[in-house]
Amino acid sequence: MTVSTATGPRQVPAVLRFADPLPGLPGRTEYALDALDDEGLLFALRSAPDAAAPRVRLFVVSPGLFFPDYAPSIPTDALDGVRGRPAAGPAPDPVLLSVVHPGEADGEHPTANLLAPLVVNPHNGRAVQTVLDEDLPLRAPLG
């Protein structure tokens, strides 16, 4: 799967496995990453089928494409969480994705969560969501 980023296209596995469930989505740790356009700008993150719970779909984007100055410092524990076991050598440069809120009313612009990015290891598909210790918006307008 090709994800367009501010530094160029990056290859990411089509299935992401989160170390812990995303907040508010208990029990779900595996998601398919589906491109919604040919440019690799907008994606759907769809939870794996589970007989005990309905499927969930989130929209995600690469934040650096929409916010060129977005260059957060990713905490070491988040990088360790996507490295996998055994932790041999440094973690590869992660791919960051931001969850998009589509807007609630007609004419309301969608927003991206810059405060809590998804940190993805492009080699193994392991992912975590981390809350940054920076002054970043939870809902930054897209376009």
Short mmCIF file of C-alpha atoms in Angstrom, two decimals:
data_model
loop_
_atom_site.label_atom_id
_atom_site.label_comp_id
_atom_site.label_asym_id
_atom_site.label_seq_id
_atom_site.Cartn_x
_atom_site.Cartn_y
_atom_site.Cartn_z
CA MET A 1 0.00 0.00 0.00
CA THR A 2 1.48 3.37 -0.97
CA VAL A 3 0.96 6.29 1.42
CA SER A 4 1.89 9.75 0.16
CA THR A 5 3.85 11.67 2.79
CA ALA A 6 5.53 15.07 2.90
CA THR A 7 8.86 13.34 2.18
CA GLY A 8 7.57 11.19 -0.66
CA PRO A 9 5.66 7.93 -1.11
CA ARG A 10 6.11 5.23 1.55
CA GLN A 11 5.11 1.59 1.39
CA VAL A 12 2.97 0.39 4.32
CA PRO A 13 1.42 -3.06 4.84
CA ALA A 14 -2.28 -3.27 3.97
CA VAL A 15 -3.05 -4.68 7.45
CA LEU A 16 -2.11 -2.73 10.57
CA ARG A 17 -1.90 -4.42 13.97
CA PHE A 18 -2.14 -2.15 16.98
CA ALA A 19 -0.29 -3.01 20.17
CA ASP A 20 -3.34 -1.83 22.15
CA PRO A 21 -6.92 -1.08 21.07
CA LEU A 22 -7.57 2.49 19.97
CA PRO A 23 -9.33 4.61 22.61
CA GLY A 24 -13.07 3.95 22.54
CA LEU A 25 -12.69 0.83 20.38
CA PRO A 26 -12.06 -1.99 22.86
CA GLY A 27 -11.03 -5.38 21.58
CA ARG A 28 -10.13 -4.21 18.09
CA THR A 29 -6.43 -4.35 17.25
CA GLU A 30 -6.35 -5.34 13.58
CA TYR A 31 -7.37 -3.00 10.77
CA ALA A 32 -7.22 -3.06 6.98
CA LEU A 33 -5.81 0.11 5.42
CA ASP A 34 -7.74 0.80 2.20
CA ALA A 35 -6.84 3.60 -0.21
CA LEU A 36 -9.80 5.81 -1.11
CA ASP A 37 -8.02 7.63 -3.93
CA ASP A 38 -5.29 6.91 -6.49
CA GLU A 39 -2.85 9.45 -5.01
CA GLY A 40 -2.51 7.80 -1.59
CA LEU A 41 -3.95 10.80 0.27
CA LEU A 42 -7.09 9.47 1.97
CA PHE A 43 -7.54 6.03 3.52
CA ALA A 44 -10.18 4.04 5.34
CA LEU A 45 -9.00 2.08 8.35
CA ARG A 46 -11.47 -0.81 8.72
CA SER A 47 -11.54 -3.11 11.71
CA ALA A 48 -11.22 -6.83 11.11
CA PRO A 49 -14.50 -8.77 11.21
CA ASP A 50 -15.49 -9.76 14.74
CA ALA A 51 -18.63 -11.72 15.55
CA ALA A 52 -18.89 -10.00 18.94
CA ALA A 53 -18.79 -6.40 17.67
CA PRO A 54 -19.78 -4.39 14.61
CA ARG A 55 -17.05 -3.34 12.19
CA VAL A 56 -15.57 0.12 12.58
CA ARG A 57 -14.31 2.46 9.86
CA LEU A 58 -12.08 5.47 10.46
CA PHE A 59 -10.70 7.87 7.87
CA VAL A 60 -6.99 8.69 8.03
CA VAL A 61 -4.54 10.94 6.17
CA SER A 62 -0.83 11.59 6.22
CA PRO A 63 -0.73 14.84 8.23
CA GLY A 64 2.46 16.21 6.68
CA LEU A 65 0.72 16.63 3.32
CA PHE A 66 -1.87 18.98 4.79
CA PHE A 67 0.28 20.56 7.50
CA PRO A 68 3.82 21.00 6.08
CA ASP A 69 5.24 22.19 9.43
CA TYR A 70 3.94 19.11 11.27
CA ALA A 71 7.04 17.37 12.60
CA PRO A 72 6.23 16.12 16.09
CA SER A 73 8.70 14.40 18.36
CA ILE A 74 7.48 10.81 18.69
CA PRO A 75 7.94 9.40 22.20
CA THR A 76 10.39 6.53 22.62
CA ASP A 77 7.69 4.27 24.04
CA ALA A 78 5.63 4.68 20.84
CA LEU A 79 8.65 3.82 18.70
CA ASP A 80 9.35 0.81 20.91
CA GLY A 81 5.70 -0.24 20.54
CA VAL A 82 5.94 -0.47 16.76
CA ARG A 83 9.40 -2.01 16.59
CA GLY A 84 8.14 -5.47 17.47
CA ARG A 85 9.98 -8.31 19.16
CA PRO A 86 12.82 -8.91 19.27
CA ALA A 87 13.84 -5.25 19.33
CA ALA A 88 16.88 -5.57 17.10
CA GLY A 89 18.38 -2.30 16.01
CA PRO A 90 16.71 1.05 15.60
CA ALA A 91 13.09 1.29 14.55
CA PRO A 92 12.55 2.36 10.94
CA ASP A 93 11.29 5.88 10.35
CA PRO A 94 7.60 5.56 11.15
CA VAL A 95 4.75 6.63 8.93
CA LEU A 96 2.38 8.97 10.76
CA LEU A 97 -1.34 8.96 10.07
CA SER A 98 -3.98 11.27 11.53
CA VAL A 99 -7.56 10.25 12.19
CA VAL A 100 -9.99 12.48 10.29
CA HIS A 101 -13.27 13.72 11.73
CA PRO A 102 -15.52 14.24 8.69
CA GLY A 103 -17.56 17.09 10.15
CA GLU A 104 -21.02 16.96 11.64
CA ALA A 105 -22.93 19.55 9.63
CA ASP A 106 -23.20 20.39 5.95
CA GLY A 107 -20.43 22.74 4.97
CA GLU A 108 -18.33 21.90 8.03
CA HIS A 109 -14.75 21.13 7.02
CA PRO A 110 -13.23 17.83 8.02
CA THR A 111 -10.51 17.99 10.66
CA ALA A 112 -7.41 15.96 11.48
CA ASN A 113 -6.29 14.88 14.93
CA LEU A 114 -2.70 16.17 15.12
CA LEU A 115 -2.40 15.62 18.87
CA ALA A 116 -2.69 11.83 18.78
CA PRO A 117 -1.20 10.43 15.56
CA LEU A 118 -1.12 6.80 14.58
CA VAL A 119 2.52 5.70 14.45
CA VAL A 120 3.05 2.90 11.91
CA ASN A 121 6.10 0.72 11.32
CA PRO A 122 6.26 0.51 7.50
CA HIS A 123 8.08 -2.84 7.63
CA ASN A 124 5.84 -4.93 9.86
CA GLY A 125 2.52 -3.03 10.07
CA ARG A 126 2.68 -2.69 13.87
CA ALA A 127 1.00 0.51 15.00
CA VAL A 128 0.19 2.54 18.10
CA GLN A 129 -1.73 5.70 18.76
CA THR A 130 0.21 8.09 20.94
CA VAL A 131 -0.84 11.33 22.60
CA LEU A 132 1.92 13.86 22.08
CA ASP A 133 3.22 16.16 24.77
CA GLU A 134 3.01 19.15 22.43
CA ASP A 135 0.61 22.00 21.86
CA LEU A 136 -1.15 20.56 18.81
CA PRO A 137 -4.84 20.64 17.86
CA LEU A 138 -7.18 17.72 18.29
CA ARG A 139 -9.21 19.04 15.34
CA ALA A 140 -7.10 20.90 12.78
CA PRO A 141 -9.20 21.95 9.75
CA LEU A 142 -8.36 20.20 6.48
CA GLY A 143 -8.73 22.57 3.57
#
